[in-house]
Short mmCIF file of C-alpha atoms and ligand atoms in Angstrom, two decimals:
data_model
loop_
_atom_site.label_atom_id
_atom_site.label_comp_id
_atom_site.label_asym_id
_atom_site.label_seq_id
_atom_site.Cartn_x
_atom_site.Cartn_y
_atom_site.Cartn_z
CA UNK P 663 -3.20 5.61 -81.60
CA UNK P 664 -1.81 6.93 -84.61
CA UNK P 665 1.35 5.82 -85.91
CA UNK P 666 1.58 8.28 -88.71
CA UNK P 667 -0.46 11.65 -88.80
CA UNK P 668 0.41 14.38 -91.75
CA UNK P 669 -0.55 18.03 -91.02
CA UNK P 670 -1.14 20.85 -93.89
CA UNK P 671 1.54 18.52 -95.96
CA UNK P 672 2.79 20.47 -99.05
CA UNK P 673 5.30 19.63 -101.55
CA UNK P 674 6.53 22.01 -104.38
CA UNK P 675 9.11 21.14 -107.03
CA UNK P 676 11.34 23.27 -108.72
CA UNK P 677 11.02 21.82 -112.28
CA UNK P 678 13.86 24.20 -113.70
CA UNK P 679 11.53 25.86 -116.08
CA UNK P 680 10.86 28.57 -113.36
CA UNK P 681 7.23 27.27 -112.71
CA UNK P 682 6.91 25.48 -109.58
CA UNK P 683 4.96 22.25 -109.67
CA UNK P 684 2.89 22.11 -105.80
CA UNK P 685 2.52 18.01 -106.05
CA UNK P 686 0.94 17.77 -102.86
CA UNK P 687 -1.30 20.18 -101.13
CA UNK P 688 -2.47 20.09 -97.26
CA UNK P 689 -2.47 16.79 -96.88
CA UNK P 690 -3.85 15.56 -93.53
CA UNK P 691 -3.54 11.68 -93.53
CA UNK P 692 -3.48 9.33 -90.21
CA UNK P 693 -2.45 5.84 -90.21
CA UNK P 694 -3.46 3.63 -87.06
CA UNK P 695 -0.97 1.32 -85.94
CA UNK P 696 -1.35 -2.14 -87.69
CA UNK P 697 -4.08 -0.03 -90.15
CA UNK P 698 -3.79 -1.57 -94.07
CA UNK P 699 -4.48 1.43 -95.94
CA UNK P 700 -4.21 1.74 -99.88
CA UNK P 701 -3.59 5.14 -101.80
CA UNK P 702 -5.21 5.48 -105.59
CA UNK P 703 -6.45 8.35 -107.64
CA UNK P 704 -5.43 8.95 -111.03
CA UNK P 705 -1.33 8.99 -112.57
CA UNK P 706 0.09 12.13 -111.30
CA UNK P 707 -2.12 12.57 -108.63
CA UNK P 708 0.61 12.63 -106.28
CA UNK P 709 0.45 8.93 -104.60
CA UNK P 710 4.36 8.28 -105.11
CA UNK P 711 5.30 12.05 -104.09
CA UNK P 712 3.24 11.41 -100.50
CA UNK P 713 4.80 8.17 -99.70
CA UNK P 714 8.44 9.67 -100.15
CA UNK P 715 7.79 12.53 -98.30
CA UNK P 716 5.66 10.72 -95.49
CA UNK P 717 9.20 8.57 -95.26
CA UNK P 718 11.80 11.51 -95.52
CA UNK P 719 13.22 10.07 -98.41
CA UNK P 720 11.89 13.48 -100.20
CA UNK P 721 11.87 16.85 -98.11
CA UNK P 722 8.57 18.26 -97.73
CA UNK P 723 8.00 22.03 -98.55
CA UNK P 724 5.93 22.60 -95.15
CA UNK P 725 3.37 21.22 -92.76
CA UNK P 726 4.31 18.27 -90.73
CA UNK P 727 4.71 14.47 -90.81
CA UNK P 728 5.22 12.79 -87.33
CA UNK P 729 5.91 9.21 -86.48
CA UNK P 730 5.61 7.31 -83.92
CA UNK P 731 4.60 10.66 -81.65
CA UNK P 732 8.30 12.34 -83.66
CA UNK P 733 7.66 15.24 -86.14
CA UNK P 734 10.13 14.25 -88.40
CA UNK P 735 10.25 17.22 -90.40
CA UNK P 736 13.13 18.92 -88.17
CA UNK P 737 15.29 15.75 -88.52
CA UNK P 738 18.61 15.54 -90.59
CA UNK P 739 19.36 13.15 -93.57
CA UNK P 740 21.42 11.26 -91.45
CA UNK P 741 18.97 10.89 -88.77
CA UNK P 742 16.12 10.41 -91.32
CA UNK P 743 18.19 7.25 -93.01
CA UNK P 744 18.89 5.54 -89.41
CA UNK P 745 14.93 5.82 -89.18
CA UNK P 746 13.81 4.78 -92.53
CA UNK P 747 16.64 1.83 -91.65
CA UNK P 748 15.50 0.71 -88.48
CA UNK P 749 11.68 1.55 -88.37
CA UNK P 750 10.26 1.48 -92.00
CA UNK P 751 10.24 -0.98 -94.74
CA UNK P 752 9.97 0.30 -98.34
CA UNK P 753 8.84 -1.95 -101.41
CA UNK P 754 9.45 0.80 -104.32
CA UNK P 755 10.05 -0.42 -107.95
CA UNK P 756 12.74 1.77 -108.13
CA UNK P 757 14.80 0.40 -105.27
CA UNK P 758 16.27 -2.19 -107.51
CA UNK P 759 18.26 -5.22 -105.38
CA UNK P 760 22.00 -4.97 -106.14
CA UNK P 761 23.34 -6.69 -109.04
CA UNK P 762 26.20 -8.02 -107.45
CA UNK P 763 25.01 -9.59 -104.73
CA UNK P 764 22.88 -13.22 -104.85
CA UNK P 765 19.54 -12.84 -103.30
CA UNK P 766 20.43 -13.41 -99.57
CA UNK P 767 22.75 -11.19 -99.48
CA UNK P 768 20.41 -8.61 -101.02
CA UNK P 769 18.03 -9.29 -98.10
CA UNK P 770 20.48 -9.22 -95.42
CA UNK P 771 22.68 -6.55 -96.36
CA UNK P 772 19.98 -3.71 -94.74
CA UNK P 773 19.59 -5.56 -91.51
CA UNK P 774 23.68 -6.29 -91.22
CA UNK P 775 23.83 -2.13 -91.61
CA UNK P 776 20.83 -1.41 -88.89
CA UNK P 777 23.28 -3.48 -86.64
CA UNK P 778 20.23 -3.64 -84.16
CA UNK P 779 20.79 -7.33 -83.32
CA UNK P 780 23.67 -9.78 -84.40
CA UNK P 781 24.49 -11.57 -87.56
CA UNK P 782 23.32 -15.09 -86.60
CA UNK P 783 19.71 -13.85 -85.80
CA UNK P 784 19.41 -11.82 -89.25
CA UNK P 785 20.66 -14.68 -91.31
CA UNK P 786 18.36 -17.31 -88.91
CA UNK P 787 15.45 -14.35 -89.65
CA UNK P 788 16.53 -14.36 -93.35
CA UNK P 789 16.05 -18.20 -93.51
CA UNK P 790 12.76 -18.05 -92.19
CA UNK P 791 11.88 -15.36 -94.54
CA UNK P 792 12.73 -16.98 -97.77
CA UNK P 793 11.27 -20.21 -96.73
CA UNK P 794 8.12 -18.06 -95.48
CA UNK P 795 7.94 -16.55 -99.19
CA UNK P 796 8.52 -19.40 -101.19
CA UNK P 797 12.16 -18.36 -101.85
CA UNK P 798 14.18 -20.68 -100.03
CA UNK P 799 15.78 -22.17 -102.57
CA UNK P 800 17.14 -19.30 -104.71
CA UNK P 801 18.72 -18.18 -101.46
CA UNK P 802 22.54 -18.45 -103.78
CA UNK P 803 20.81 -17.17 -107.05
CA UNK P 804 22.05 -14.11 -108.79
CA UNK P 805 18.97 -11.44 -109.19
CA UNK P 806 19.44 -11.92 -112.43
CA UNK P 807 18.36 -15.70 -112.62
CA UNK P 808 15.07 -15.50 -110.88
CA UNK P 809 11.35 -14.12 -111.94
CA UNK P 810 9.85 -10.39 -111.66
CA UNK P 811 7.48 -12.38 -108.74
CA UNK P 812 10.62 -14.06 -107.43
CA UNK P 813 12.35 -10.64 -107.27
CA UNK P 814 9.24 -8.85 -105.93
CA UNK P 815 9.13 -12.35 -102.37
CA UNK P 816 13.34 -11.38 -101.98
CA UNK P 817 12.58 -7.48 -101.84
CA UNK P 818 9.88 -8.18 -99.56
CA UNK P 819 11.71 -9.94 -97.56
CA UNK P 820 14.67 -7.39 -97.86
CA UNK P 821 12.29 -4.74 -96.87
CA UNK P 822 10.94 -6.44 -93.39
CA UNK P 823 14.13 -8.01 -92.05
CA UNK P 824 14.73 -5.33 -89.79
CA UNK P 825 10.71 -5.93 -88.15
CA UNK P 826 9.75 -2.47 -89.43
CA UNK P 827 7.07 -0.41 -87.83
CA UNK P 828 5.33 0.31 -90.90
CA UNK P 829 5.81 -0.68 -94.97
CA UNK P 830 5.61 1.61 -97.46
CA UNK P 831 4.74 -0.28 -101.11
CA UNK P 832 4.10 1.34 -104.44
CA UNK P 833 2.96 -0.43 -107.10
CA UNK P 834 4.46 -3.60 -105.30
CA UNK P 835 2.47 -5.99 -107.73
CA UNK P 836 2.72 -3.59 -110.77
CA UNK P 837 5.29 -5.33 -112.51
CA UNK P 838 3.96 -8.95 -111.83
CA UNK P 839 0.90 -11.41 -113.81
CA UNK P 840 -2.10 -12.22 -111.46
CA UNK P 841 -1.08 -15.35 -110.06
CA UNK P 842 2.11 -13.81 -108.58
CA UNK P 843 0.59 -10.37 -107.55
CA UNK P 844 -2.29 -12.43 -106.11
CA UNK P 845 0.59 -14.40 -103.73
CA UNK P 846 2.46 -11.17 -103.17
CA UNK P 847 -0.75 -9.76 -101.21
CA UNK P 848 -1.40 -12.85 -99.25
CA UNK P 849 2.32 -12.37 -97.78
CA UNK P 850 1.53 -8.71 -97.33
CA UNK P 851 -1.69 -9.19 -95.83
CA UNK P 852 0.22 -12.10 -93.36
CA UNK P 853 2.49 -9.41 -92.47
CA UNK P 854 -0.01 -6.28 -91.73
CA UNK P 855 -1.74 -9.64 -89.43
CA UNK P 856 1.49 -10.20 -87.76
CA UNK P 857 1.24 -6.70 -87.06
CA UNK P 858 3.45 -4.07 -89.08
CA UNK P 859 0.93 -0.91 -90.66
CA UNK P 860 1.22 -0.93 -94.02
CA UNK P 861 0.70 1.99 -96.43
CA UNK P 862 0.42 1.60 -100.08
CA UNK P 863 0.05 2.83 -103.35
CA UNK P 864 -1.85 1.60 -106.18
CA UNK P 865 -3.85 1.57 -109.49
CA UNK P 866 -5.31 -1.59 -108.93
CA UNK P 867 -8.49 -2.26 -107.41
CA UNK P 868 -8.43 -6.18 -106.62
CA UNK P 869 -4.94 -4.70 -104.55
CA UNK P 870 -6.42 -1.82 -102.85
CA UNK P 871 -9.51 -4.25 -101.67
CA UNK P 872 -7.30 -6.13 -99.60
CA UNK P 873 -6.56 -3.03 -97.71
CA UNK P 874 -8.90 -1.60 -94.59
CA UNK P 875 -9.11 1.48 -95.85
CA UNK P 876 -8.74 3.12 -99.06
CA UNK P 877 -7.82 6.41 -99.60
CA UNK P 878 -8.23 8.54 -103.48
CA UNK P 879 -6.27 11.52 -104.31
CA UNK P 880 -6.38 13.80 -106.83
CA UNK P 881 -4.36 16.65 -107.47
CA UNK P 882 -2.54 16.48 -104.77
CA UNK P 883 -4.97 16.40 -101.89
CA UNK P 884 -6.79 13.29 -100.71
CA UNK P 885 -10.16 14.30 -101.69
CA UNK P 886 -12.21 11.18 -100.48
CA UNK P 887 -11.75 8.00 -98.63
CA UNK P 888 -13.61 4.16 -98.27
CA UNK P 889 -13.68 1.67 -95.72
CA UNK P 890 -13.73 -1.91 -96.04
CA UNK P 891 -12.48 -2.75 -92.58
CA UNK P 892 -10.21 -6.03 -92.08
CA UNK P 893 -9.97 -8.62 -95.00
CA UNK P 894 -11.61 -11.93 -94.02
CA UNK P 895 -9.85 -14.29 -95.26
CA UNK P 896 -11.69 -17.44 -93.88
CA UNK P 897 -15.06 -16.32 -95.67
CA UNK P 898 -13.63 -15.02 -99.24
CA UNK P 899 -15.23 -11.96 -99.01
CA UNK P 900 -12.41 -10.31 -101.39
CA UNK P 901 -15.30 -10.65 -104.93
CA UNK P 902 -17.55 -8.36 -102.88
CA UNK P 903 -15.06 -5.47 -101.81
CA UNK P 904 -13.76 -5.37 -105.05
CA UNK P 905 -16.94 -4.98 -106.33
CA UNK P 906 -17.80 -2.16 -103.74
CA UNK P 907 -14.60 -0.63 -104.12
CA UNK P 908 -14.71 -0.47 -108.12
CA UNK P 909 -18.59 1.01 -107.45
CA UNK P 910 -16.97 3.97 -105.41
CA UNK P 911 -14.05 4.88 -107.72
CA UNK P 912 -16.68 4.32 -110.53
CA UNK P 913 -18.61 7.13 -108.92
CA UNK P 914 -15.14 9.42 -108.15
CA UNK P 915 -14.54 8.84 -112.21
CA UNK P 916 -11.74 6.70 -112.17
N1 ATP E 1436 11.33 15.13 -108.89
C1 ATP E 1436 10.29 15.73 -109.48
N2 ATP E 1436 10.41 16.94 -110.05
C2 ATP E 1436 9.36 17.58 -110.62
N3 ATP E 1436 8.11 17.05 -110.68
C3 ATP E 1436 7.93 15.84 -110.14
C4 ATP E 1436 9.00 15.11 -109.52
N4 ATP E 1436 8.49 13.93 -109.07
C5 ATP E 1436 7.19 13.92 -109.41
N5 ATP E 1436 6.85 15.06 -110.05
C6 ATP E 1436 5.52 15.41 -110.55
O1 ATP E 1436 4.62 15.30 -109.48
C7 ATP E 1436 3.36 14.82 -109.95
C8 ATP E 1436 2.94 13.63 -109.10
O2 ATP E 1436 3.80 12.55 -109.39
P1 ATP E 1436 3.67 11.17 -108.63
O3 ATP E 1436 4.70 10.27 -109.18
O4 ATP E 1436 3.68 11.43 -107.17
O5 ATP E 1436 2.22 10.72 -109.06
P2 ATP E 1436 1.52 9.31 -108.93
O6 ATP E 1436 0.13 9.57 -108.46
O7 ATP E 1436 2.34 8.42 -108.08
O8 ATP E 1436 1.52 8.81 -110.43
P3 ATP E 1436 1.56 7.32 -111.03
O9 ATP E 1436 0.25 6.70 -110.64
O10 ATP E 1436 1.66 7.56 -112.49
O11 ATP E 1436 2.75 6.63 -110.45
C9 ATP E 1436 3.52 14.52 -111.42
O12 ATP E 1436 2.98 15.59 -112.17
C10 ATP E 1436 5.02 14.44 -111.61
O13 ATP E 1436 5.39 14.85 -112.88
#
């Protein structure tokens, strides 16, 4: 069963200099439920401009993009935010946590909005969370007194409080050194076990090995794809996908 499934996706921008920029063209993409699948292909290929379309945060020009069974093209703003609320989880550099608010409060504030179950469970779930990633203890912090990797565990956890269906992530160890991008994946990779799909975007390869199922675009259109299957964790087999994984995008040119 497919949780997501794109048909013909397009996506033109207006870029004010009367040339219209088509960013994505006839995409067909389906997700499995509980599938890890990565996105990469070269800057500008189009990876960011799919995963905020797929999520309705971006309109797209035409084709289709249905969820959970839903073709979520017809669906207002309003009814596209109560969904990206209640069903998806997004870990985007650009969604910065709020400044004014300590690092709890930055995680709870999405699920206290969903209003989908009461405020003792999401700060009980919130606990668990922090403790879960490591964070536990920077629960009072101000964002601004913590680490990039610190930053990246509290917008995790932000972006799962509400259980999602499915995470969207791009670039969500970009910003971070190994150690902490390595940790980042194993509490992504706990979470796509647990169960939640998770779609993501990203130029690096010892990332994108952790995922089932890599996908490369390039101009727009996903022009090839490579499967790994499910991460083993017990045997370490992570040296020997990245090493088939870099041999494939070696041969795509990347
Ligand atoms: N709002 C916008 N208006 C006009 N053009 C845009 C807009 N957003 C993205 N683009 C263009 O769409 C193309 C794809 O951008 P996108 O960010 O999706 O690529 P990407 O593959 O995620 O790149 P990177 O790996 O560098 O993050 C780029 O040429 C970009 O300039």
């Amino acid at each position: 069963m497919f949780i997501l499934e794109t048909k013909g996706l397009n996506k033109t921008f207006e870029t004010g200099q009367g040339t219209p920029q088509t960013v994505l063209k006839d995409v067909h993409l389906q997700v499995s439920k509980g599938e890890f699948v990565a996105i990469m292909g070269p800057s500008g290929s189009g990876k960011s401009t799919l995963l905020y379309t797929i999520s309705g945060m971006d309109r797209m020009t035409s084709g289709s993009v249905i969820f959970k069974g839903q073709d979520i093209s017809g669906l207002s703003e309003r009814e596209l935010a109560v969904l990206r609320l209640n069903q998806m989880g997004f870990i985007f550099q650009q969604m910065h946590l709020l400044k004014n608010l300590n690092i709890r409060d930055n995680i709870i504030l999405s699920a206290y909005q969903a209003k989908i179950v009461n405020r003792r469970t999401i700060n009980k779930r919130a606990a668990e969370l922090m403790k879960k990633t490591g964070i536990s203890a920077l629960a009072e912090r101000d964002i601004t007194q913590v680490s990039g990797g610190q930053l990246q565990r509290a917008a995790i956890c932000r972006s799962i409080i509400n259980e999602p269906d499915i995470l969207f992530g791009d670039e969500p160890t970009g910003a971070l050194n190994s150690k902490a991008a390595s940790e980042i994946m194993e509490i992504l990779i706990d979470i796509n076990q647990a169960g939640t799909t998770i779609l993501l975007a990203t130029h690096d390869a010892k990332v994108a090995a952790q995922a089932e199922r890599v996908l490369y675009m390039l101009d727009g259109s996903i022009t090839s794809e490579h499967r790994l299957g499910k991460l083993n964790r017990i045997n370490g087999d992570l040296k020997e996908r990245e090493e088939k994984l870099s041999a494939w995008l070696f041969q795509l040119g990347f």
